[in-house]
Coordinates of C-alpha atoms in Angstrom, one line a residue:
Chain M
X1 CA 27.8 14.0 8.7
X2 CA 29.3 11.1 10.3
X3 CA 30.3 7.6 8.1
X4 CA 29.4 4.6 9.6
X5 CA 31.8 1.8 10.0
X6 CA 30.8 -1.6 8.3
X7 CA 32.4 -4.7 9.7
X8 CA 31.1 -7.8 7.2
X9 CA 32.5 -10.9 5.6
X10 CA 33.2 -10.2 1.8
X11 CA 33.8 -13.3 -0.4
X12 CA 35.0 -15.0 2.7
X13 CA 37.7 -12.3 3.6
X14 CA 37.0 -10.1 6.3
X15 CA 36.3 -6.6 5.6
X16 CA 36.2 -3.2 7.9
X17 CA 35.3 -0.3 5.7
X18 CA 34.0 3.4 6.6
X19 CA 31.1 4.6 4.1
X20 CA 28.4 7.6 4.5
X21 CA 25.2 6.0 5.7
X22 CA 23.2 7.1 2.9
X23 CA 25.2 4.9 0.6
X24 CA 24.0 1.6 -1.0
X25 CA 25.9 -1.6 -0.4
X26 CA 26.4 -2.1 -4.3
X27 CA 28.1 1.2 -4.5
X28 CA 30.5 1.0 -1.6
X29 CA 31.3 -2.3 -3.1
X30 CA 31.4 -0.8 -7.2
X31 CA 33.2 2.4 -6.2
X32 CA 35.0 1.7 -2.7
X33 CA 36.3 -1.9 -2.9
X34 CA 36.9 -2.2 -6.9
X35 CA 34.7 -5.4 -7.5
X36 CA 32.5 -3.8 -10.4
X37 CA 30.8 -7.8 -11.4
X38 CA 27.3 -6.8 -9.5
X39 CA 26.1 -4.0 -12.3
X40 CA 23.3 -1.1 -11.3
X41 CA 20.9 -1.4 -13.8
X42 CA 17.2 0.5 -12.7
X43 CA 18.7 1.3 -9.0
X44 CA 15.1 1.0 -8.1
X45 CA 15.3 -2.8 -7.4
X46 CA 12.8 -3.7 -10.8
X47 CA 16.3 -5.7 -13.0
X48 CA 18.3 -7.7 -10.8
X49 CA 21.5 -6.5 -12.0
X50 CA 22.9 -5.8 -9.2
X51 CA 21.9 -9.1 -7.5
X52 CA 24.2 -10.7 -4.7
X53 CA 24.2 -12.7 -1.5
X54 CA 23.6 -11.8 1.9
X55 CA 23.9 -14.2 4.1
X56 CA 23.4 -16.6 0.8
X57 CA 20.3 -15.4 -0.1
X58 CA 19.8 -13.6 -3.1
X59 CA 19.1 -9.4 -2.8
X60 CA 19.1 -6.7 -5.1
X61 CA 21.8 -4.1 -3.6
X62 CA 21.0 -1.2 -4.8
X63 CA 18.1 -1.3 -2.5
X64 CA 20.6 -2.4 0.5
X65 CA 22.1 0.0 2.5
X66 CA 26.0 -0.5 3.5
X67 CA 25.4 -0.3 6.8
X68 CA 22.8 -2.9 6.7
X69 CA 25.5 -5.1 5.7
X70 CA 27.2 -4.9 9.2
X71 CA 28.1 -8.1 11.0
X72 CA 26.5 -10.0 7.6
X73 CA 28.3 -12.3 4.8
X74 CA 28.2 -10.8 1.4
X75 CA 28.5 -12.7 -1.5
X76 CA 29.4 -11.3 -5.2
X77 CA 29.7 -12.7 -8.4
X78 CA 33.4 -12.5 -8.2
X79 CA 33.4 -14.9 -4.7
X80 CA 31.6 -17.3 -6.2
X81 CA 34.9 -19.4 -8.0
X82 CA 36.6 -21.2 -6.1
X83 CA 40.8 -21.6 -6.4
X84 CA 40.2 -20.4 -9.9
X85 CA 37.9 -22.9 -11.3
X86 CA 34.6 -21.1 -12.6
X87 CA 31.3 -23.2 -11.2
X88 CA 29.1 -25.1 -12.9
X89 CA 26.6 -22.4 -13.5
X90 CA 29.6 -20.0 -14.9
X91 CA 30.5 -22.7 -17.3
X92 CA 27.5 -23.3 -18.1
X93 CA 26.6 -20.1 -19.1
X94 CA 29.1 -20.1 -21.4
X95 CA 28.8 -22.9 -22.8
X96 CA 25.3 -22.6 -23.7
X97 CA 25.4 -19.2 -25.0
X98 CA 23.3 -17.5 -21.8
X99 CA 24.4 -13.9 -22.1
X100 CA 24.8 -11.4 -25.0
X101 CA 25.7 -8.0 -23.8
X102 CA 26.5 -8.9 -20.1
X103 CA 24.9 -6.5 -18.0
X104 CA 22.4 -8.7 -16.6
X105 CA 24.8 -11.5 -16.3
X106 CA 26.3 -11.4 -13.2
X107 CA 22.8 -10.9 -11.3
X108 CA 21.7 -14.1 -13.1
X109 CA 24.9 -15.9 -11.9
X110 CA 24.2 -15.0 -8.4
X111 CA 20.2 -15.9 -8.3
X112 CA 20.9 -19.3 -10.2
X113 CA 23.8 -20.2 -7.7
X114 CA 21.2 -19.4 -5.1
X115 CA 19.0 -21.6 -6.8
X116 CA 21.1 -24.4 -6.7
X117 CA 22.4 -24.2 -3.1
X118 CA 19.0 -24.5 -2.0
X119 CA 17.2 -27.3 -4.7
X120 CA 19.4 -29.3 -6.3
X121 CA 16.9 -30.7 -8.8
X122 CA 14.9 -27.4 -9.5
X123 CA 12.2 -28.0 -12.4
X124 CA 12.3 -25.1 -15.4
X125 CA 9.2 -23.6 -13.1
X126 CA 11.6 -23.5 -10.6
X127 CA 14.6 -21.5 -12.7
X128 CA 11.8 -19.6 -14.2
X129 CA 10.8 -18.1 -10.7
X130 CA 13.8 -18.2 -9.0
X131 CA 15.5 -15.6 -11.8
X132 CA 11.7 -14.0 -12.1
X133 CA 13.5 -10.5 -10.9
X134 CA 16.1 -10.2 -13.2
X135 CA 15.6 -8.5 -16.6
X136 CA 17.4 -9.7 -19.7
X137 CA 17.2 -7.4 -22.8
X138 CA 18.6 -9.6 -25.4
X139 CA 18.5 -13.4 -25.0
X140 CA 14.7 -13.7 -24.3
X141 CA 16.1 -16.0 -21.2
X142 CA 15.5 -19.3 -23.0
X143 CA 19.3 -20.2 -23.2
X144 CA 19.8 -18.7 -19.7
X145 CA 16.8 -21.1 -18.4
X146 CA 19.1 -23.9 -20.4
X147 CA 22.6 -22.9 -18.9
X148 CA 20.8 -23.3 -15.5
X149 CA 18.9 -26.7 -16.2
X150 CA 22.7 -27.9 -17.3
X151 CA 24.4 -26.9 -14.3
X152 CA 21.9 -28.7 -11.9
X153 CA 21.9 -31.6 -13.8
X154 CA 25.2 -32.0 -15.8
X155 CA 27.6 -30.9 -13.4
X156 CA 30.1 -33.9 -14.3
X157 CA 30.5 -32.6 -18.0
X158 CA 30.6 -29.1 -16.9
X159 CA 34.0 -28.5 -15.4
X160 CA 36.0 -25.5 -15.8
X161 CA 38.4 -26.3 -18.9
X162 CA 38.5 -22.4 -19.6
X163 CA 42.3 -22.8 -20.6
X164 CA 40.4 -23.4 -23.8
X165 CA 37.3 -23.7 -23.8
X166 CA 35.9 -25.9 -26.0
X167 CA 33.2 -25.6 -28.7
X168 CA 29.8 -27.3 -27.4
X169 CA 29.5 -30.3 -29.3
X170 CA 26.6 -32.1 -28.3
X171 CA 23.4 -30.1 -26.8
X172 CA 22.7 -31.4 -23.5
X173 CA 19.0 -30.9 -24.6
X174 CA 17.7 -31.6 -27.4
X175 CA 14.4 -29.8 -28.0
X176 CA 14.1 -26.8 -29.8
X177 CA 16.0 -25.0 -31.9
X178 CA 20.1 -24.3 -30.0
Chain T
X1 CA 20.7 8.8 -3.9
X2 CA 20.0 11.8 -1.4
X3 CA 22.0 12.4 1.9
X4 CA 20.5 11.0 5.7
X5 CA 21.9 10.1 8.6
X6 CA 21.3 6.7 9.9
X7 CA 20.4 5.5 13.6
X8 CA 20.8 1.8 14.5
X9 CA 17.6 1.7 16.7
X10 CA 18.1 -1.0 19.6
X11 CA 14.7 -1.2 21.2
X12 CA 10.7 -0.1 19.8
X13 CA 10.8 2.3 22.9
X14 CA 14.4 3.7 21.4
X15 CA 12.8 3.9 18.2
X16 CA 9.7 5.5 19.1
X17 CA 11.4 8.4 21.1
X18 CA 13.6 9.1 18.4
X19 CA 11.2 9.6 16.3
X20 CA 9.3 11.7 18.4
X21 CA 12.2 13.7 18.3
X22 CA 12.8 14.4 14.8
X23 CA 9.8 15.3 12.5
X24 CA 12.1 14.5 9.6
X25 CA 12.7 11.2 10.4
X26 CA 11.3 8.0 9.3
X27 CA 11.5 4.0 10.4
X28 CA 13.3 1.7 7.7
X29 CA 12.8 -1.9 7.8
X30 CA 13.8 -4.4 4.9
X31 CA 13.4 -0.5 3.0
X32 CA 13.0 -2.4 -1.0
X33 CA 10.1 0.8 -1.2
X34 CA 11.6 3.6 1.0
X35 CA 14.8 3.8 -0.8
X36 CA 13.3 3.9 -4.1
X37 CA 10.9 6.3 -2.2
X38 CA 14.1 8.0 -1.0
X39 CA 15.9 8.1 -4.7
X40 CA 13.2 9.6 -6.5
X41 CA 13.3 12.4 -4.3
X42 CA 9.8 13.1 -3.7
X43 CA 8.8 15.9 -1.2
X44 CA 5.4 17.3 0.2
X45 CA 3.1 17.1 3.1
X46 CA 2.3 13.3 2.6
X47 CA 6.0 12.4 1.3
X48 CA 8.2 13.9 3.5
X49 CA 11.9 14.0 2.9
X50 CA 13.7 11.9 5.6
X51 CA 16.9 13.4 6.9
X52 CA 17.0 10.5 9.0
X53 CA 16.3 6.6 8.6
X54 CA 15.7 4.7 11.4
X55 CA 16.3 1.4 11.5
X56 CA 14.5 -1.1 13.4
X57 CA 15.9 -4.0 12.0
X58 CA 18.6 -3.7 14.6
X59 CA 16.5 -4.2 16.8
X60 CA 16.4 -7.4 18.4
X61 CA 13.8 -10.6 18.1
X62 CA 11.1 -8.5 15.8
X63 CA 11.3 -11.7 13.0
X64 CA 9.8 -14.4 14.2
X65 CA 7.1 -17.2 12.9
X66 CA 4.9 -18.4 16.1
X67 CA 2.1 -20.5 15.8
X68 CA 0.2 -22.7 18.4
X69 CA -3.1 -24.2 17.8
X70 CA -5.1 -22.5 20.3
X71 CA -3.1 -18.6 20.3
X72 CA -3.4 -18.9 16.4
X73 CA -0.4 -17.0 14.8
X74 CA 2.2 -14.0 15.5
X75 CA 4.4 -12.6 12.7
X76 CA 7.1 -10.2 14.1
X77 CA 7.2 -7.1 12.2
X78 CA 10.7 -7.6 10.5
X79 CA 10.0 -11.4 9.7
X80 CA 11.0 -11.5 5.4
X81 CA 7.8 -12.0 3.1
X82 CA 10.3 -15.3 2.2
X83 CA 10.0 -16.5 5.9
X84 CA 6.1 -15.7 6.2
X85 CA 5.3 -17.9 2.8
X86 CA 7.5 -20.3 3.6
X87 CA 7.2 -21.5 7.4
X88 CA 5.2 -24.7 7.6
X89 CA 3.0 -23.7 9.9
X90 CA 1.3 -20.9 7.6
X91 CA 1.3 -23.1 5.0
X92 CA -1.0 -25.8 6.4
X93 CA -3.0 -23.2 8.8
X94 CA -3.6 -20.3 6.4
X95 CA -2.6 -21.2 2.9
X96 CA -4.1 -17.7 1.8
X97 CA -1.5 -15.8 3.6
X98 CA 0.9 -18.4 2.5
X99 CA 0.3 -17.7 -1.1
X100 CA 0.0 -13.6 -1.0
X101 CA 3.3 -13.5 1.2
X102 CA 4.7 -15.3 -2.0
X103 CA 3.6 -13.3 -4.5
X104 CA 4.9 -9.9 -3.8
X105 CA 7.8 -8.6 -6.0
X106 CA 10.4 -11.1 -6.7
X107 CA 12.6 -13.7 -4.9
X108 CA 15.3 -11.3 -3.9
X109 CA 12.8 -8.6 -2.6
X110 CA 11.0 -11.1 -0.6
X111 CA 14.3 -11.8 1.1
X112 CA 14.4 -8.4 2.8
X113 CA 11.6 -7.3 2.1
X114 CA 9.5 -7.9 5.9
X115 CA 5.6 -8.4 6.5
X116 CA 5.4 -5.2 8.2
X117 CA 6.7 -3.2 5.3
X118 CA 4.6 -5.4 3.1
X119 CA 1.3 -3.5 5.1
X120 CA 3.1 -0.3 5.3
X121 CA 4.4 0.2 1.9
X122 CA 3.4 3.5 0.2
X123 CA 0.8 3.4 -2.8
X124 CA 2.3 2.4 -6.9
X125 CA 0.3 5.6 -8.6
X126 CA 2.8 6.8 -11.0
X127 CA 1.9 10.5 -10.3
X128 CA 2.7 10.1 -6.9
X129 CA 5.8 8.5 -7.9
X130 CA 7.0 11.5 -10.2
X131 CA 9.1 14.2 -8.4
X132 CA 7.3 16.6 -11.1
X133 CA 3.6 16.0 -10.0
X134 CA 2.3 17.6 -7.0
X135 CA -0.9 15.7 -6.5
X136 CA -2.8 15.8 -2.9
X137 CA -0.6 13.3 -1.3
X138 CA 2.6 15.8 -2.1
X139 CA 0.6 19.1 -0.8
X140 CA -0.9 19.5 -4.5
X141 CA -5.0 20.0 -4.9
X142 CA -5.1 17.8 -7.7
X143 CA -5.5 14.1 -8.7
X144 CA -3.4 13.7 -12.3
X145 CA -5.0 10.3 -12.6
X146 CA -8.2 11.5 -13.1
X147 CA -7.5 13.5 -16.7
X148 CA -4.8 11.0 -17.2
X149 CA -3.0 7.8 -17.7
X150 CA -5.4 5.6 -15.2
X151 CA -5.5 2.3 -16.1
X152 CA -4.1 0.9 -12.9
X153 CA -6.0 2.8 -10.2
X154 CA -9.0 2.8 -8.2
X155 CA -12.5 1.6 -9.4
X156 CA -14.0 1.7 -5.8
X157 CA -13.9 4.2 -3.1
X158 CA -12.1 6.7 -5.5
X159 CA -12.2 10.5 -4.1
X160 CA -9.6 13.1 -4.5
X161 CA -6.8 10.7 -5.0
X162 CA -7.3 7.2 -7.0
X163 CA -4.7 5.3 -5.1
X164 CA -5.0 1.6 -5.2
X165 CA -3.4 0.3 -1.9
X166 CA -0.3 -2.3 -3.5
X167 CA -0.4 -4.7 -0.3
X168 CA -0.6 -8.5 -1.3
X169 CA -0.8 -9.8 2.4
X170 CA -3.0 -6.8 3.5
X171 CA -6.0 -8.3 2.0
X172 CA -4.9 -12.0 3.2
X173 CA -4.1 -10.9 6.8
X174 CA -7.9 -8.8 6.8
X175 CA -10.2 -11.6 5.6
X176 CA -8.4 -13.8 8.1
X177 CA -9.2 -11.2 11.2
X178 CA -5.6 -10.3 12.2
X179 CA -4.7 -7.3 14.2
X180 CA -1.6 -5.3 14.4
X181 CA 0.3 -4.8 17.4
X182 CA 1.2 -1.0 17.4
X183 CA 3.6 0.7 19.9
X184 CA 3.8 4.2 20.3
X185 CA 4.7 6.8 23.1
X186 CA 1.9 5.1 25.3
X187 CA 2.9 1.9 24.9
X188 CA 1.3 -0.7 22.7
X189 CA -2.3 -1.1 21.8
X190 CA -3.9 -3.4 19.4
X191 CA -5.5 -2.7 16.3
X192 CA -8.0 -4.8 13.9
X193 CA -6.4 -5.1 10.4
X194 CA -9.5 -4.3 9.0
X195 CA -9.3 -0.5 10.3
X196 CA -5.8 -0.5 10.2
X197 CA -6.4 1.2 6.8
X198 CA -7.4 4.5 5.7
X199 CA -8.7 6.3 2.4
X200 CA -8.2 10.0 1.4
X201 CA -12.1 10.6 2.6
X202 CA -10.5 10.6 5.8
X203 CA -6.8 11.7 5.2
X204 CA -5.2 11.9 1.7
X205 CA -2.0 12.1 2.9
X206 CA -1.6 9.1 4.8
X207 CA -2.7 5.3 4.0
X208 CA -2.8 4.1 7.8
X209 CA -3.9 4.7 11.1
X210 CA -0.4 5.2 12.2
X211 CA 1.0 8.8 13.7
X212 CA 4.4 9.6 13.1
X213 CA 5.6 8.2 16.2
X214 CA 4.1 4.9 15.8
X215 CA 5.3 1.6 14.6
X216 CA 3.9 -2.0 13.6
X217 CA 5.1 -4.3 15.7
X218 CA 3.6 -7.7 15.5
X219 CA 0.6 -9.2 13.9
X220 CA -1.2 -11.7 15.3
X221 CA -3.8 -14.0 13.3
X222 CA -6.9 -15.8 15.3
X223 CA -6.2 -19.7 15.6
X224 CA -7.9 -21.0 12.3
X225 CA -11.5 -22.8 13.8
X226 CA -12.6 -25.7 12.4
X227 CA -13.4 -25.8 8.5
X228 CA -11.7 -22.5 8.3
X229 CA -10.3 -22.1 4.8
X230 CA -8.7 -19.2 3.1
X231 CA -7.3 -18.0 -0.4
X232 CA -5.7 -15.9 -2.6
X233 CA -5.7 -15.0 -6.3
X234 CA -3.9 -12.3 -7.7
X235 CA -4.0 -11.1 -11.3
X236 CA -1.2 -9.0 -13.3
X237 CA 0.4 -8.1 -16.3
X238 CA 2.9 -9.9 -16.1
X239 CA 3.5 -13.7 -14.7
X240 CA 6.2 -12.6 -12.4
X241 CA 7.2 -10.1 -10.3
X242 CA 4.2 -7.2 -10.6
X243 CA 1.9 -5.2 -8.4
X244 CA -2.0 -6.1 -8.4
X245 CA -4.2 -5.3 -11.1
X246 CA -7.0 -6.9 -8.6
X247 CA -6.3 -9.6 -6.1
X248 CA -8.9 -11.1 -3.8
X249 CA -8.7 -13.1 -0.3
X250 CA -11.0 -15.1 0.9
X251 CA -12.1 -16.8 4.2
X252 CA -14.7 -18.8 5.6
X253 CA -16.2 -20.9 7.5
X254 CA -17.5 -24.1 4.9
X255 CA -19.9 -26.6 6.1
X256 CA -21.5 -29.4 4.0
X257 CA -20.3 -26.9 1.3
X258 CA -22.5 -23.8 2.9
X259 CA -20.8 -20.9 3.8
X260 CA -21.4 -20.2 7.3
X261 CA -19.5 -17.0 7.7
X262 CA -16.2 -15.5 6.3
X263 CA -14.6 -12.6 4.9
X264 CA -13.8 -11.3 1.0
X265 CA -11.5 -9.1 0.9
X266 CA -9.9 -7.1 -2.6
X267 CA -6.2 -5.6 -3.2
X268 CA -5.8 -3.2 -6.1
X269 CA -9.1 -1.7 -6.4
X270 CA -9.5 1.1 -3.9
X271 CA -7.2 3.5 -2.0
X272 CA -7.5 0.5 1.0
X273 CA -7.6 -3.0 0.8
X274 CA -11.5 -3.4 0.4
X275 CA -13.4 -5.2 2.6
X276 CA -16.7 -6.9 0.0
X277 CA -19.3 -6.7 2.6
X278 CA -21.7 -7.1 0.4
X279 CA -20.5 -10.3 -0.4
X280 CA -19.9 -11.3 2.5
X281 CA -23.5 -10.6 3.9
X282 CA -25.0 -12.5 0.3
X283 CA -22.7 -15.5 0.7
X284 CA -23.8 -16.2 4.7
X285 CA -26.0 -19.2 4.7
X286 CA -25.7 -20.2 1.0
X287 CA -24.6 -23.1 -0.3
X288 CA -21.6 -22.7 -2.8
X289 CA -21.9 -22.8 -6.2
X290 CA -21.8 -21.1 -9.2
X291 CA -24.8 -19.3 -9.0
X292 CA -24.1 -17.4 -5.1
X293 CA -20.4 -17.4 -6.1
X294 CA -21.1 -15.0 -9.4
X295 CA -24.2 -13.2 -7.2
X296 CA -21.6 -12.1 -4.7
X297 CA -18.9 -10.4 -7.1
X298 CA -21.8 -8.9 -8.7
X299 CA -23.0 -7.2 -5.7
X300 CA -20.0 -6.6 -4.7
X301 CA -18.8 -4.2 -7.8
X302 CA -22.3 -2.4 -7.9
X303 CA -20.7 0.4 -6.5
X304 CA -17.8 0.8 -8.7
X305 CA -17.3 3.7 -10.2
X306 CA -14.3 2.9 -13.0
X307 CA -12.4 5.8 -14.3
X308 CA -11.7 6.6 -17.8
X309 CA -9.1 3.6 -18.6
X310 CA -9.8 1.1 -16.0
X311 CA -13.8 -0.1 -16.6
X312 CA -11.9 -3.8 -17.2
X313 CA -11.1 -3.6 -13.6
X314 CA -14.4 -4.4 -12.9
X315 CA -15.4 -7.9 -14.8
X316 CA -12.0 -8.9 -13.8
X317 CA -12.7 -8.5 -9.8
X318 CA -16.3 -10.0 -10.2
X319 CA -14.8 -12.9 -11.9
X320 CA -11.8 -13.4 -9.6
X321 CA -14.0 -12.9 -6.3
X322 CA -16.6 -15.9 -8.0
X323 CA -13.2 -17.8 -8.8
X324 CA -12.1 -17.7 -5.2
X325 CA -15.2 -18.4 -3.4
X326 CA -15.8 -21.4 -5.8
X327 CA -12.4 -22.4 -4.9
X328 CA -13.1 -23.0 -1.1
X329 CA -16.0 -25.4 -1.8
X330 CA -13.6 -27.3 -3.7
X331 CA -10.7 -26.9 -1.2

């Protein structure tokens, strides 16, 4: 069987890579080209682990095949700092606590960057639907809906200072139990 | 995942011949259910094994939106669920459709996943599903749903297999009258929606009209006439991302709050999208309210037949088809 040669844009660097056809594009890019942030979780498209951008929208991967990435711009959780400095959704997902294990994280990351690209003042309904596809086993989402909500509308207070990052102080929101 | 080889189709006549050519080969398009389909391995008669995927979405100008007042609407094939729910034009034309193209699966699904696929997509039953069960479908002579776990299949039009057909826009794009564009080795014909579909009475193994060799090209939707309106309403288990337990569309013709003529249509309940004739036919000439509104789901789920687990199938489509209707007078 012949492999099919994928020409697509990777995190802004070009990329020419040679893969079986029957391969998915989130294992060529887990096993082939060493960036392991996008996570295969069900492999059946039902968690949203594996979540990236293609052509900046959100997919789930494990139900893409490489070659359908030909000629397209794929996005991953590691492309999405810039020069080093984490974005406001990274920070803020730290700083409010949205991720326990971490499987689930980076799929999160991904959908709520898509999130903000698109709607820059998204209501919780909003966050609620726009991460609807991706499964979280242990934070029961409320701090990841949080983190999200603070990176669309704290983005002053929530630059990268992960040289040490600092304790939260103050909760952005106030309700409920932190 | 198992091995295929892969063919970057660049025309429907290219993709037609090739798959005339290879029995083993099927059509993938945004391919979010046939390469789970394709991962859980599943063989038989109704399920074959591809050894080769076709894909169409190479080919070009099959995603389009098109919409002019007096041609109604035309949805290439390949066109993402996203695109369908989102474009302008089906939102203030036919908010039904707009609503079930939004509804299926979840945000980054609906991204690749096209309206085509949508119709095409092979049935949820979890027998089906298991490599381990041969039921008809996978060559068996046996429906596992009917002895077991059943709570999501078909109350209506149930015989040898209890399918429920998953299709959100199916029942949308039916009660609005659309057709399907199908090409094939004779070229393309056209095909009313409402046919499109077909239960195991007349072949278990397959849920369409379709032969091998043919594909879904476009689907076009009658201009909407005047005091047209349309909806949908969709119940699951969950509040995001699920399949069906019963959705119904609706849409008709409302005058002074009399329904003139129209279509209800129901996903989830029976191996096809089911057409409520009898509905339909008790609606015509009857002025919307509560009373007509409950009469037609009533009639309409005389004939079900619920299996052992899924009896709550039933109130829940009587209510939701009284819900929708009631929800055009109001529109």
């Amino acid at each position: 069987m012949e492999q099919t040669t994928i020409r697509f844009t990777l995190n802004d660097r070009p990329i020419t890579h040679a893969a079986m056809p029957y391969r998915t594009l989130l294992e060529v890019l887990r096993d082939d080209l060493g960036l392991t942030g996008s996570k295969e979780g069900c492999g059946t498209g039902d968690c949203g682990a594996c979540t990236l951008l293609l052509d900046g929208k959100p997919v789930t991967s494990c139900l893409v095949l490489a070659a359908e990435a030909d000629g397209r711009k794929v996005t991953t959780v590691e492309g999405l700092a810039k020069d080093g400095k984490l974005t406001p959704v990274q920070v803020a997902f730290i700083r409010y606590g949205g991720l326990q294990c971490g499987i689930c994280t980076s799929g999160f990351i991904v959908a709520a960057h898509a999130l903000l690209e698109s709607n820059k003042t998204p209501s919780e309904a909003d966050v609620r639907a726009a991460i609807g596809g991706n499964l979280c086993r242990c934070t029961g989402y409320d701090k990841i809906v949080r983190a999200i909500l603070a990176a669309a509308y704290d983005e002053g207070e929530l630059v990268d200072e992960s040289a040490s990052m600092p304790v939260m102080e103050k909760p952005l929101f106030t309700e409920g139990p932190m | 995942m198992r091995s295929f080889k892969y063919y970057a189709a660049t025309s429907w006549e290219d993709a037609v011949a090739m798959l005339s050519k290879n029995a083993a080969a099927q059509v993938i398009a945004g391919g979010s259910d046939l390469l789970g389909w394709i991962k859980d391995d599943l063989n038989g008669p109704g399920a074959p094994r591809a050894d080769l995927l076709i894909d169409i979405r190479t080919i070009p100008n099959t995603s389009y939106v098109k919409f002019d007042a007096a041609g109604g609407l035309k949805l290439g094939a390949l066109t993402p669920l996203v695109t369908v729910a989102e474009s302008a034009d089906v939102l203030k034309n036919y908010p039904g459709l707009a609503k079930s193209a939004l509804s299926p699966a979840s945000p980054a699904i609906r991204n690749v996943g096209s309206i085509a696929g949508n119709l095409m997509q092979r049935p949820r039953c979890w027998y089906l599903r298991g490599k381990d069960f041969a039921c008809y479908k996978k060559g068996g002579d046996f429906c596992f749903a009917v002895t077991g776990e059943n709570q999501y299949h078909a109350i209506l039009e149930g015989e040898l297999c209890y399918i429920v057909h998953p299709s959100d826009t199916a029942p949308a794009l039916i009660a609005l009258n659309a057709s399907a564009k199908v090409v094939g080795p004779g070229g393309a014909k056209d095909v009313a929606l409402d046919k499109f579909f077909i239960g195991p009475r007349t072949n278990v193994l397959k849920e369409t009209v379709l032969e091998h060799n043919e594909l879904l090209a476009e689907i076009s939707v009658p201009a909407p006439a005047a005091n047209w309106k349309s909806a949908f309403i969709k119940v699951t288990q969950r509040d995001v991302y699920d399949f069906a337990v019963v959705s119904v569309a609706v849409a008709g013709q409302i005058e002074g709050g009399v329904w003139k003529d129209g279509r209800v249509v129901l996903g989830g309940v029976a191996p096809t999208p089911y057409r409520a004739t009898a509905a339909e036919d008790a609606l015509k000439g009857q002025k919307i309210d509560e009373k007509s509104a409950r009469n037609a789901g009533d009639l309409t789920l005389v004939k079900a037949r619920p299996m052992s687990q899924n009896a709550y199938k039933v109130d829940i489509a009587k209510n939701l088809i009284a819900r929708a209707v009631l929800s055009l007078a109001s529109a």
